[in-house]
Amino acid sequence: MTGLVSATTARSGVASATTTLQKRRSRTSATDRALLVVPLVLYLAFTLVPFYWMLLFAFRPAGSTALVPWPITFDNFATVWNGSGFGIYFQNSIIVAVASLVVSTVIALLGGYALARFPFRGKALFVLAMLCTQFIPGAMMLIPLFQIFNGLGLTDNLWSLIISDTVFHLPLSLVLMAGFIRNVPMELEEAAWVDGCSRVDAFRLVILPLLRPGIVAVGSFAFISAWNNFLFAIMFLSSQDQFTIPVGLSYLLGEFGTDFGALAAGGVIAIVPVVVIFAYVQRFLVQGLSAGAVKG
């Protein structure tokens, strides 16, 4: 009888301890969730509220103070697109961004292949020098670049932006692309050589298809960098028909008044290509950056 009572007491103690442990775990998991959710909510609010405010001003009728854009109007978009020449700014930005993307990606492919496959004296020092250039602020290079472009007759010309954007983005593109190419096994290229391919054919037929995530990653950064560049554009361009979107947006800020609806509509137009591009390339972007970070 005493043994039965002891066993019952032991089971009760175990059950009580288990219940206490479960409650403690529940409180701990709730605390962990709170520590995770609260900062994320605050970060999302800090990030998304300005975007909502921009959308509110863009789609809200002029003179309205409502916190919900209703009724929705597109008058601000018509004003900024037709009245301020924003269509020309958009076209110029597309030209600069696409040209910078193509030029920097092609050079990064060729240079990255050389860094990944060919040993040469001073390669480590060359890579270090390229990476060190990323620490130089663009503002320090404005005067030398302006003098160079002025001597070449490229001021107030979109080529000045294409060249400067490509040059400043190229070191990072080269290093990233070299890392991507190193992750492609050399045996695949050697097998193509055995089958009769030249080095160029092996690169084109074997390596290039495997570099799609890397090409997307490098190209995306080049496009966004050129699309958002304001400092060089405001310095090198002076004619309104050569302005890009960042410069055009700055000229919507008047001295005695600002049409915030038109300014917000211009901001919405400016971010649409970026959002569309990242929505399409995000899976390639993550894959490419992960691949390029493994070696290199």
PDB file of C-alpha atoms in Angstrom:
ATOM      1  CA  MET A   1       0.000   0.000   0.000  1.00  0.00           C
ATOM      2  CA  THR A   2       2.829   2.356   0.867  1.00  0.00           C
ATOM      3  CA  GLY A   3       4.504   1.507  -2.479  1.00  0.00           C
ATOM      4  CA  LEU A   4       1.270   2.308  -4.348  1.00  0.00           C
ATOM      5  CA  VAL A   5       1.024   5.682  -2.617  1.00  0.00           C
ATOM      6  CA  SER A   6       4.649   6.441  -3.400  1.00  0.00           C
ATOM      7  CA  ALA A   7       4.176   5.527  -7.052  1.00  0.00           C
ATOM      8  CA  THR A   8       1.061   7.696  -7.271  1.00  0.00           C
ATOM      9  CA  THR A   9       2.892  10.581  -5.634  1.00  0.00           C
ATOM     10  CA  ALA A  10       5.822  10.164  -8.033  1.00  0.00           C
ATOM     11  CA  ARG A  11       3.531  10.154 -11.055  1.00  0.00           C
ATOM     12  CA  SER A  12       1.792  13.275  -9.766  1.00  0.00           C
ATOM     13  CA  GLY A  13       5.165  14.945  -9.285  1.00  0.00           C
ATOM     14  CA  VAL A  14       6.249  14.007 -12.813  1.00  0.00           C
ATOM     15  CA  ALA A  15       2.956  15.261 -14.267  1.00  0.00           C
ATOM     16  CA  SER A  16       3.255  18.513 -12.313  1.00  0.00           C
ATOM     17  CA  ALA A  17       6.856  18.977 -13.439  1.00  0.00           C
ATOM     18  CA  THR A  18       5.859  18.251 -17.043  1.00  0.00           C
ATOM     19  CA  THR A  19       3.017  20.759 -16.865  1.00  0.00           C
ATOM     20  CA  THR A  20       5.325  23.376 -15.342  1.00  0.00           C
ATOM     21  CA  LEU A  21       7.943  22.717 -18.051  1.00  0.00           C
ATOM     22  CA  GLN A  22       5.312  23.031 -20.809  1.00  0.00           C
ATOM     23  CA  LYS A  23       4.074  26.325 -19.377  1.00  0.00           C
ATOM     24  CA  ARG A  24       7.636  27.587 -19.131  1.00  0.00           C
ATOM     25  CA  ARG A  25       8.312  26.557 -22.731  1.00  0.00           C
ATOM     26  CA  SER A  26       5.077  28.208 -23.857  1.00  0.00           C
ATOM     27  CA  ARG A  27       6.053  31.453 -22.145  1.00  0.00           C
ATOM     28  CA  THR A  28       9.548  31.217 -23.644  1.00  0.00           C
ATOM     29  CA  SER A  29       8.231  30.580 -27.156  1.00  0.00           C
ATOM     30  CA  ALA A  30       5.757  33.455 -26.810  1.00  0.00           C
ATOM     31  CA  THR A  31       8.592  35.723 -25.691  1.00  0.00           C
ATOM     32  CA  ASP A  32      10.755  34.579 -28.604  1.00  0.00           C
ATOM     33  CA  ARG A  33       7.940  35.255 -31.047  1.00  0.00           C
ATOM     34  CA  ALA A  34       7.401  38.688 -29.559  1.00  0.00           C
ATOM     35  CA  LEU A  35      11.119  39.465 -29.809  1.00  0.00           C
ATOM     36  CA  LEU A  36      10.988  38.448 -33.471  1.00  0.00           C
ATOM     37  CA  VAL A  37       7.652  39.953 -34.492  1.00  0.00           C
ATOM     38  CA  VAL A  38       7.865  43.352 -32.792  1.00  0.00           C
ATOM     39  CA  PRO A  39      11.135  44.464 -34.469  1.00  0.00           C
ATOM     40  CA  LEU A  40       9.880  43.198 -37.834  1.00  0.00           C
ATOM     41  CA  VAL A  41       6.630  45.130 -37.478  1.00  0.00           C
ATOM     42  CA  LEU A  42       8.508  48.283 -36.505  1.00  0.00           C
ATOM     43  CA  TYR A  43      10.901  47.836 -39.423  1.00  0.00           C
ATOM     44  CA  LEU A  44       8.043  47.276 -41.888  1.00  0.00           C
ATOM     45  CA  ALA A  45       6.238  50.343 -40.568  1.00  0.00           C
ATOM     46  CA  PHE A  46       9.402  52.424 -40.881  1.00  0.00           C
ATOM     47  CA  THR A  47       9.929  51.131 -44.436  1.00  0.00           C
ATOM     48  CA  LEU A  48       6.414  51.006 -45.839  1.00  0.00           C
ATOM     49  CA  VAL A  49       4.856  54.151 -44.379  1.00  0.00           C
ATOM     50  CA  PRO A  50       6.892  56.474 -46.657  1.00  0.00           C
ATOM     51  CA  PHE A  51       5.854  54.383 -49.672  1.00  0.00           C
ATOM     52  CA  TYR A  52       2.216  54.575 -48.628  1.00  0.00           C
ATOM     53  CA  TRP A  53       2.567  58.333 -48.146  1.00  0.00           C
ATOM     54  CA  MET A  54       3.988  58.644 -51.657  1.00  0.00           C
ATOM     55  CA  LEU A  55       1.143  56.570 -53.116  1.00  0.00           C
ATOM     56  CA  LEU A  56      -1.359  58.627 -51.117  1.00  0.00           C
ATOM     57  CA  PHE A  57      -0.158  61.920 -52.595  1.00  0.00           C
ATOM     58  CA  ALA A  58       0.160  60.405 -56.085  1.00  0.00           C
ATOM     59  CA  PHE A  59      -3.410  59.056 -56.287  1.00  0.00           C
ATOM     60  CA  ARG A  60      -5.200  61.579 -54.056  1.00  0.00           C
ATOM     61  CA  PRO A  61      -7.030  64.533 -55.650  1.00  0.00           C
ATOM     62  CA  ALA A  62      -5.374  67.933 -55.304  1.00  0.00           C
ATOM     63  CA  GLY A  63      -6.383  69.728 -52.114  1.00  0.00           C
ATOM     64  CA  SER A  64      -7.565  66.545 -50.374  1.00  0.00           C
ATOM     65  CA  THR A  65      -6.337  65.754 -46.859  1.00  0.00           C
ATOM     66  CA  ALA A  66      -7.818  62.261 -46.591  1.00  0.00           C
ATOM     67  CA  LEU A  67      -5.623  59.414 -45.350  1.00  0.00           C
ATOM     68  CA  VAL A  68      -7.122  57.102 -47.966  1.00  0.00           C
ATOM     69  CA  PRO A  69      -6.711  57.988 -51.659  1.00  0.00           C
ATOM     70  CA  TRP A  70     -10.376  58.047 -52.596  1.00  0.00           C
ATOM     71  CA  PRO A  71     -11.595  58.831 -55.143  1.00  0.00           C
ATOM     72  CA  ILE A  72      -8.480  57.706 -57.002  1.00  0.00           C
ATOM     73  CA  THR A  73      -7.251  60.137 -59.627  1.00  0.00           C
ATOM     74  CA  PHE A  74      -4.527  59.891 -62.273  1.00  0.00           C
ATOM     75  CA  ASP A  75      -4.332  63.637 -62.872  1.00  0.00           C
ATOM     76  CA  ASN A  76      -0.995  63.868 -61.079  1.00  0.00           C
ATOM     77  CA  PHE A  77       0.525  61.271 -63.414  1.00  0.00           C
ATOM     78  CA  ALA A  78      -0.808  63.108 -66.466  1.00  0.00           C
ATOM     79  CA  THR A  79       0.607  66.372 -65.115  1.00  0.00           C
ATOM     80  CA  VAL A  80       4.073  65.015 -64.418  1.00  0.00           C
ATOM     81  CA  TRP A  81       4.283  62.953 -67.627  1.00  0.00           C
ATOM     82  CA  ASN A  82       2.985  65.532 -70.088  1.00  0.00           C
ATOM     83  CA  GLY A  83       3.477  68.857 -68.346  1.00  0.00           C
ATOM     84  CA  SER A  84       7.060  68.470 -67.076  1.00  0.00           C
ATOM     85  CA  GLY A  85       8.595  66.332 -69.804  1.00  0.00           C
ATOM     86  CA  PHE A  86       8.876  63.271 -67.575  1.00  0.00           C
ATOM     87  CA  GLY A  87       8.509  60.998 -70.591  1.00  0.00           C
ATOM     88  CA  ILE A  88      11.861  62.284 -71.912  1.00  0.00           C
ATOM     89  CA  TYR A  89      13.485  61.803 -68.497  1.00  0.00           C
ATOM     90  CA  PHE A  90      12.176  58.239 -68.362  1.00  0.00           C
ATOM     91  CA  GLN A  91      13.528  57.486 -71.832  1.00  0.00           C
ATOM     92  CA  ASN A  92      16.949  58.920 -70.965  1.00  0.00           C
ATOM     93  CA  SER A  93      17.110  56.875 -67.759  1.00  0.00           C
ATOM     94  CA  ILE A  94      16.254  53.701 -69.666  1.00  0.00           C
ATOM     95  CA  ILE A  95      19.001  54.413 -72.219  1.00  0.00           C
ATOM     96  CA  VAL A  96      21.631  55.085 -69.541  1.00  0.00           C
ATOM     97  CA  ALA A  97      20.670  52.127 -67.336  1.00  0.00           C
ATOM     98  CA  VAL A  98      20.433  49.570 -70.149  1.00  0.00           C
ATOM     99  CA  ALA A  99      23.661  50.742 -71.806  1.00  0.00           C
ATOM    100  CA  SER A 100      25.516  50.626 -68.459  1.00  0.00           C
ATOM    101  CA  LEU A 101      24.088  47.169 -67.789  1.00  0.00           C
ATOM    102  CA  VAL A 102      25.199  45.785 -71.152  1.00  0.00           C
ATOM    103  CA  VAL A 103      28.675  47.354 -71.167  1.00  0.00           C
ATOM    104  CA  SER A 104      29.532  46.500 -67.565  1.00  0.00           C
ATOM    105  CA  THR A 105      28.186  42.935 -67.844  1.00  0.00           C
ATOM    106  CA  VAL A 106      30.117  42.176 -71.039  1.00  0.00           C
ATOM    107  CA  ILE A 107      33.367  43.583 -69.627  1.00  0.00           C
ATOM    108  CA  ALA A 108      32.770  41.792 -66.318  1.00  0.00           C
ATOM    109  CA  LEU A 109      32.289  38.479 -68.155  1.00  0.00           C
ATOM    110  CA  LEU A 110      35.549  38.845 -70.067  1.00  0.00           C
ATOM    111  CA  GLY A 111      37.560  40.250 -67.164  1.00  0.00           C
ATOM    112  CA  GLY A 112      36.052  37.824 -64.662  1.00  0.00           C
ATOM    113  CA  TYR A 113      36.995  34.889 -66.893  1.00  0.00           C
ATOM    114  CA  ALA A 114      40.582  36.161 -67.054  1.00  0.00           C
ATOM    115  CA  LEU A 115      40.746  36.555 -63.256  1.00  0.00           C
ATOM    116  CA  ALA A 116      39.238  33.115 -62.659  1.00  0.00           C
ATOM    117  CA  ARG A 117      41.103  31.050 -65.258  1.00  0.00           C
ATOM    118  CA  PHE A 118      44.453  32.716 -66.015  1.00  0.00           C
ATOM    119  CA  PRO A 119      47.254  33.053 -63.457  1.00  0.00           C
ATOM    120  CA  PHE A 120      49.365  36.157 -63.942  1.00  0.00           C
ATOM    121  CA  ARG A 121      51.813  38.166 -61.890  1.00  0.00           C
ATOM    122  CA  GLY A 122      50.238  40.723 -59.600  1.00  0.00           C
ATOM    123  CA  LYS A 123      46.697  39.319 -59.841  1.00  0.00           C
ATOM    124  CA  ALA A 124      46.066  39.556 -56.088  1.00  0.00           C
ATOM    125  CA  LEU A 125      47.321  43.132 -56.040  1.00  0.00           C
ATOM    126  CA  PHE A 126      45.132  43.969 -59.039  1.00  0.00           C
ATOM    127  CA  VAL A 127      42.019  42.571 -57.329  1.00  0.00           C
ATOM    128  CA  LEU A 128      42.882  44.439 -54.126  1.00  0.00           C
ATOM    129  CA  ALA A 129      43.313  47.681 -56.047  1.00  0.00           C
ATOM    130  CA  MET A 130      39.932  47.238 -57.731  1.00  0.00           C
ATOM    131  CA  LEU A 131      38.212  46.603 -54.409  1.00  0.00           C
ATOM    132  CA  CYS A 132      39.907  49.632 -52.855  1.00  0.00           C
ATOM    133  CA  THR A 133      38.364  51.846 -55.519  1.00  0.00           C
ATOM    134  CA  GLN A 134      34.956  51.046 -54.025  1.00  0.00           C
ATOM    135  CA  PHE A 135      35.926  53.078 -50.941  1.00  0.00           C
ATOM    136  CA  ILE A 136      36.421  56.261 -52.991  1.00  0.00           C
ATOM    137  CA  PRO A 137      33.326  58.502 -52.828  1.00  0.00           C
ATOM    138  CA  GLY A 138      31.967  59.512 -56.191  1.00  0.00           C
ATOM    139  CA  ALA A 139      31.918  63.163 -55.108  1.00  0.00           C
ATOM    140  CA  MET A 140      35.727  63.184 -54.983  1.00  0.00           C
ATOM    141  CA  MET A 141      35.868  62.307 -58.689  1.00  0.00           C
ATOM    142  CA  LEU A 142      33.393  64.899 -59.940  1.00  0.00           C
ATOM    143  CA  ILE A 143      35.903  67.604 -60.897  1.00  0.00           C
ATOM    144  CA  PRO A 144      38.411  65.268 -62.644  1.00  0.00           C
ATOM    145  CA  LEU A 145      35.605  63.507 -64.500  1.00  0.00           C
ATOM    146  CA  PHE A 146      34.019  66.787 -65.534  1.00  0.00           C
ATOM    147  CA  GLN A 147      37.335  68.032 -66.921  1.00  0.00           C
ATOM    148  CA  ILE A 148      37.877  64.777 -68.822  1.00  0.00           C
ATOM    149  CA  PHE A 149      34.378  64.749 -70.305  1.00  0.00           C
ATOM    150  CA  ASN A 150      34.583  68.454 -71.098  1.00  0.00           C
ATOM    151  CA  GLY A 151      37.826  67.876 -72.981  1.00  0.00           C
ATOM    152  CA  LEU A 152      36.232  65.012 -74.900  1.00  0.00           C
ATOM    153  CA  GLY A 153      33.093  67.016 -75.655  1.00  0.00           C
ATOM    154  CA  LEU A 154      30.888  64.609 -73.676  1.00  0.00           C
ATOM    155  CA  THR A 155      29.399  67.029 -71.166  1.00  0.00           C
ATOM    156  CA  ASP A 156      25.634  67.401 -71.462  1.00  0.00           C
ATOM    157  CA  ASN A 157      25.655  63.997 -73.145  1.00  0.00           C
ATOM    158  CA  LEU A 158      24.238  60.703 -71.927  1.00  0.00           C
ATOM    159  CA  TRP A 159      27.530  58.989 -72.753  1.00  0.00           C
ATOM    160  CA  SER A 160      29.154  60.778 -69.835  1.00  0.00           C
ATOM    161  CA  LEU A 161      26.719  59.030 -67.481  1.00  0.00           C
ATOM    162  CA  ILE A 162      27.092  55.662 -69.207  1.00  0.00           C
ATOM    163  CA  ILE A 163      30.883  55.778 -68.977  1.00  0.00           C
ATOM    164  CA  SER A 164      31.037  57.024 -65.380  1.00  0.00           C
ATOM    165  CA  ASP A 165      28.386  54.569 -64.144  1.00  0.00           C
ATOM    166  CA  THR A 166      30.153  51.681 -65.880  1.00  0.00           C
ATOM    167  CA  VAL A 167      33.577  52.615 -64.524  1.00  0.00           C
ATOM    168  CA  PHE A 168      32.380  52.974 -60.937  1.00  0.00           C
ATOM    169  CA  HIS A 169      30.377  49.750 -60.985  1.00  0.00           C
ATOM    170  CA  LEU A 170      32.885  47.631 -62.933  1.00  0.00           C
ATOM    171  CA  PRO A 171      35.332  46.659 -60.120  1.00  0.00           C
ATOM    172  CA  LEU A 172      32.606  45.013 -58.038  1.00  0.00           C
ATOM    173  CA  SER A 173      31.157  43.369 -61.159  1.00  0.00           C
ATOM    174  CA  LEU A 174      34.554  41.918 -62.080  1.00  0.00           C
ATOM    175  CA  VAL A 175      35.147  40.434 -58.644  1.00  0.00           C
ATOM    176  CA  LEU A 176      31.644  38.986 -58.421  1.00  0.00           C
ATOM    177  CA  MET A 177      31.804  37.497 -61.916  1.00  0.00           C
ATOM    178  CA  ALA A 178      35.214  35.942 -61.205  1.00  0.00           C
ATOM    179  CA  GLY A 179      33.672  34.238 -58.179  1.00  0.00           C
ATOM    180  CA  PHE A 180      30.797  32.910 -60.275  1.00  0.00           C
ATOM    181  CA  ILE A 181      33.156  31.526 -62.929  1.00  0.00           C
ATOM    182  CA  ARG A 182      35.365  29.841 -60.315  1.00  0.00           C
ATOM    183  CA  ASN A 183      32.322  27.877 -59.183  1.00  0.00           C
ATOM    184  CA  VAL A 184      31.984  26.338 -62.661  1.00  0.00           C
ATOM    185  CA  PRO A 185      34.144  23.164 -62.645  1.00  0.00           C
ATOM    186  CA  MET A 186      37.160  23.406 -64.902  1.00  0.00           C
ATOM    187  CA  GLU A 187      36.516  19.789 -65.966  1.00  0.00           C
ATOM    188  CA  LEU A 188      33.449  20.888 -67.963  1.00  0.00           C
ATOM    189  CA  GLU A 189      35.533  23.315 -69.971  1.00  0.00           C
ATOM    190  CA  GLU A 190      38.293  20.736 -70.490  1.00  0.00           C
ATOM    191  CA  ALA A 191      35.742  18.194 -71.707  1.00  0.00           C
ATOM    192  CA  ALA A 192      34.555  20.726 -74.290  1.00  0.00           C
ATOM    193  CA  TRP A 193      38.152  21.209 -75.437  1.00  0.00           C
ATOM    194  CA  VAL A 194      38.540  17.452 -75.865  1.00  0.00           C
ATOM    195  CA  ASP A 195      35.393  17.429 -78.018  1.00  0.00           C
ATOM    196  CA  GLY A 196      36.990  19.967 -80.349  1.00  0.00           C
ATOM    197  CA  CYS A 197      35.714  23.289 -78.978  1.00  0.00           C
ATOM    198  CA  SER A 198      37.981  26.290 -78.838  1.00  0.00           C
ATOM    199  CA  ARG A 199      38.264  28.296 -75.632  1.00  0.00           C
ATOM    200  CA  VAL A 200      35.773  30.837 -76.962  1.00  0.00           C
ATOM    201  CA  ASP A 201      33.299  28.116 -78.005  1.00  0.00           C
ATOM    202  CA  ALA A 202      33.671  26.350 -74.648  1.00  0.00           C
ATOM    203  CA  PHE A 203      32.984  29.623 -72.837  1.00  0.00           C
ATOM    204  CA  ARG A 204      29.986  30.378 -75.038  1.00  0.00           C
ATOM    205  CA  LEU A 205      28.441  26.902 -75.066  1.00  0.00           C
ATOM    206  CA  VAL A 206      29.378  25.490 -71.650  1.00  0.00           C
ATOM    207  CA  ILE A 207      30.188  28.233 -69.144  1.00  0.00           C
ATOM    208  CA  LEU A 208      27.890  31.044 -70.245  1.00  0.00           C
ATOM    209  CA  PRO A 209      24.612  29.091 -69.756  1.00  0.00           C
ATOM    210  CA  LEU A 210      25.716  28.179 -66.215  1.00  0.00           C
ATOM    211  CA  LEU A 211      26.407  31.821 -65.372  1.00  0.00           C
ATOM    212  CA  ARG A 212      22.826  33.034 -65.758  1.00  0.00           C
ATOM    213  CA  PRO A 213      22.311  33.690 -62.007  1.00  0.00           C
ATOM    214  CA  GLY A 214      25.601  35.567 -61.866  1.00  0.00           C
ATOM    215  CA  ILE A 215      24.819  37.591 -64.972  1.00  0.00           C
ATOM    216  CA  VAL A 216      21.434  38.521 -63.531  1.00  0.00           C
ATOM    217  CA  ALA A 217      22.999  39.566 -60.210  1.00  0.00           C
ATOM    218  CA  VAL A 218      25.702  41.702 -61.816  1.00  0.00           C
ATOM    219  CA  GLY A 219      23.334  43.167 -64.393  1.00  0.00           C
ATOM    220  CA  SER A 220      20.714  44.028 -61.773  1.00  0.00           C
ATOM    221  CA  PHE A 221      23.183  45.931 -59.632  1.00  0.00           C
ATOM    222  CA  ALA A 222      24.483  47.783 -62.687  1.00  0.00           C
ATOM    223  CA  PHE A 223      20.962  48.737 -63.778  1.00  0.00           C
ATOM    224  CA  ILE A 224      19.871  49.961 -60.341  1.00  0.00           C
ATOM    225  CA  SER A 225      23.101  51.874 -59.805  1.00  0.00           C
ATOM    226  CA  ALA A 226      22.750  53.695 -63.126  1.00  0.00           C
ATOM    227  CA  TRP A 227      18.999  54.243 -62.690  1.00  0.00           C
ATOM    228  CA  ASN A 228      19.390  55.913 -59.282  1.00  0.00           C
ATOM    229  CA  ASN A 229      22.527  57.930 -60.023  1.00  0.00           C
ATOM    230  CA  PHE A 230      21.825  61.571 -59.219  1.00  0.00           C
ATOM    231  CA  LEU A 231      25.242  63.053 -58.432  1.00  0.00           C
ATOM    232  CA  PHE A 232      26.848  62.494 -61.843  1.00  0.00           C
ATOM    233  CA  ALA A 233      23.645  63.351 -63.704  1.00  0.00           C
ATOM    234  CA  ILE A 234      23.190  66.718 -62.009  1.00  0.00           C
ATOM    235  CA  MET A 235      26.874  67.514 -62.587  1.00  0.00           C
ATOM    236  CA  PHE A 236      27.315  66.438 -66.215  1.00  0.00           C
ATOM    237  CA  LEU A 237      23.896  67.296 -67.716  1.00  0.00           C
ATOM    238  CA  SER A 238      22.590  70.800 -68.253  1.00  0.00           C
ATOM    239  CA  SER A 239      19.950  70.544 -71.021  1.00  0.00           C
ATOM    240  CA  GLN A 240      16.453  69.546 -70.028  1.00  0.00           C
ATOM    241  CA  ASP A 241      16.156  67.095 -72.922  1.00  0.00           C
ATOM    242  CA  GLN A 242      19.159  65.193 -71.488  1.00  0.00           C
ATOM    243  CA  PHE A 243      17.888  64.950 -67.898  1.00  0.00           C
ATOM    244  CA  THR A 244      17.341  61.571 -66.271  1.00  0.00           C
ATOM    245  CA  ILE A 245      14.599  60.810 -63.761  1.00  0.00           C
ATOM    246  CA  PRO A 246      16.541  61.733 -60.568  1.00  0.00           C
ATOM    247  CA  VAL A 247      17.428  65.140 -62.015  1.00  0.00           C
ATOM    248  CA  GLY A 248      13.899  65.631 -63.340  1.00  0.00           C
ATOM    249  CA  LEU A 249      12.454  64.895 -59.899  1.00  0.00           C
ATOM    250  CA  SER A 250      14.746  67.454 -58.301  1.00  0.00           C
ATOM    251  CA  TYR A 251      13.493  70.134 -60.712  1.00  0.00           C
ATOM    252  CA  LEU A 252       9.917  69.497 -59.574  1.00  0.00           C
ATOM    253  CA  LEU A 253      10.859  71.154 -56.278  1.00  0.00           C
ATOM    254  CA  GLY A 254       9.983  74.777 -56.883  1.00  0.00           C
ATOM    255  CA  GLU A 255      11.474  77.799 -55.139  1.00  0.00           C
ATOM    256  CA  PHE A 256       8.145  79.212 -53.992  1.00  0.00           C
ATOM    257  CA  GLY A 257       5.971  76.115 -54.053  1.00  0.00           C
ATOM    258  CA  THR A 258       5.963  72.388 -54.813  1.00  0.00           C
ATOM    259  CA  ASP A 259       3.299  70.262 -56.425  1.00  0.00           C
ATOM    260  CA  PHE A 260       3.571  67.307 -54.072  1.00  0.00           C
ATOM    261  CA  GLY A 261       1.050  65.301 -56.050  1.00  0.00           C
ATOM    262  CA  ALA A 262       3.113  65.550 -59.228  1.00  0.00           C
ATOM    263  CA  LEU A 263       6.318  64.910 -57.278  1.00  0.00           C
ATOM    264  CA  ALA A 264       4.853  61.760 -55.698  1.00  0.00           C
ATOM    265  CA  ALA A 265       3.551  60.584 -59.078  1.00  0.00           C
ATOM    266  CA  GLY A 266       7.047  61.018 -60.508  1.00  0.00           C
ATOM    267  CA  GLY A 267       8.442  58.971 -57.624  1.00  0.00           C
ATOM    268  CA  VAL A 268       5.967  56.173 -58.343  1.00  0.00           C
ATOM    269  CA  ILE A 269       6.972  56.169 -62.011  1.00  0.00           C
ATOM    270  CA  ALA A 270      10.636  56.068 -60.977  1.00  0.00           C
ATOM    271  CA  ILE A 271      10.301  52.997 -58.745  1.00  0.00           C
ATOM    272  CA  VAL A 272       8.087  50.927 -61.066  1.00  0.00           C
ATOM    273  CA  PRO A 273      10.960  49.576 -63.260  1.00  0.00           C
ATOM    274  CA  VAL A 274      13.005  48.718 -60.168  1.00  0.00           C
ATOM    275  CA  VAL A 275      10.127  46.837 -58.548  1.00  0.00           C
ATOM    276  CA  VAL A 276       9.326  44.952 -61.761  1.00  0.00           C
ATOM    277  CA  ILE A 277      12.957  43.960 -62.295  1.00  0.00           C
ATOM    278  CA  PHE A 278      13.435  42.698 -58.750  1.00  0.00           C
ATOM    279  CA  ALA A 279      10.126  40.841 -58.804  1.00  0.00           C
ATOM    280  CA  TYR A 280      11.381  38.945 -61.854  1.00  0.00           C
ATOM    281  CA  VAL A 281      15.058  38.407 -60.970  1.00  0.00           C
ATOM    282  CA  GLN A 282      14.898  37.876 -57.192  1.00  0.00           C
ATOM    283  CA  ARG A 283      15.359  34.096 -57.398  1.00  0.00           C
ATOM    284  CA  PHE A 284      18.313  34.482 -59.757  1.00  0.00           C
ATOM    285  CA  LEU A 285      19.709  37.292 -57.615  1.00  0.00           C
ATOM    286  CA  VAL A 286      19.798  35.244 -54.388  1.00  0.00           C
ATOM    287  CA  GLN A 287      21.177  32.207 -56.193  1.00  0.00           C
ATOM    288  CA  GLY A 288      23.829  34.246 -57.964  1.00  0.00           C
ATOM    289  CA  LEU A 289      25.014  36.095 -54.860  1.00  0.00           C
ATOM    290  CA  SER A 290      25.188  32.821 -52.909  1.00  0.00           C
ATOM    291  CA  ALA A 291      27.227  31.221 -55.661  1.00  0.00           C
ATOM    292  CA  GLY A 292      29.591  34.152 -55.928  1.00  0.00           C
ATOM    293  CA  ALA A 293      30.174  34.235 -52.178  1.00  0.00           C
ATOM    294  CA  VAL A 294      31.438  30.656 -51.913  1.00  0.00           C
ATOM    295  CA  LYS A 295      34.842  31.191 -53.443  1.00  0.00           C
ATOM    296  CA  GLY A 296      36.853  33.996 -54.644  1.00  0.00           C
TER     297      GLY A 296
END
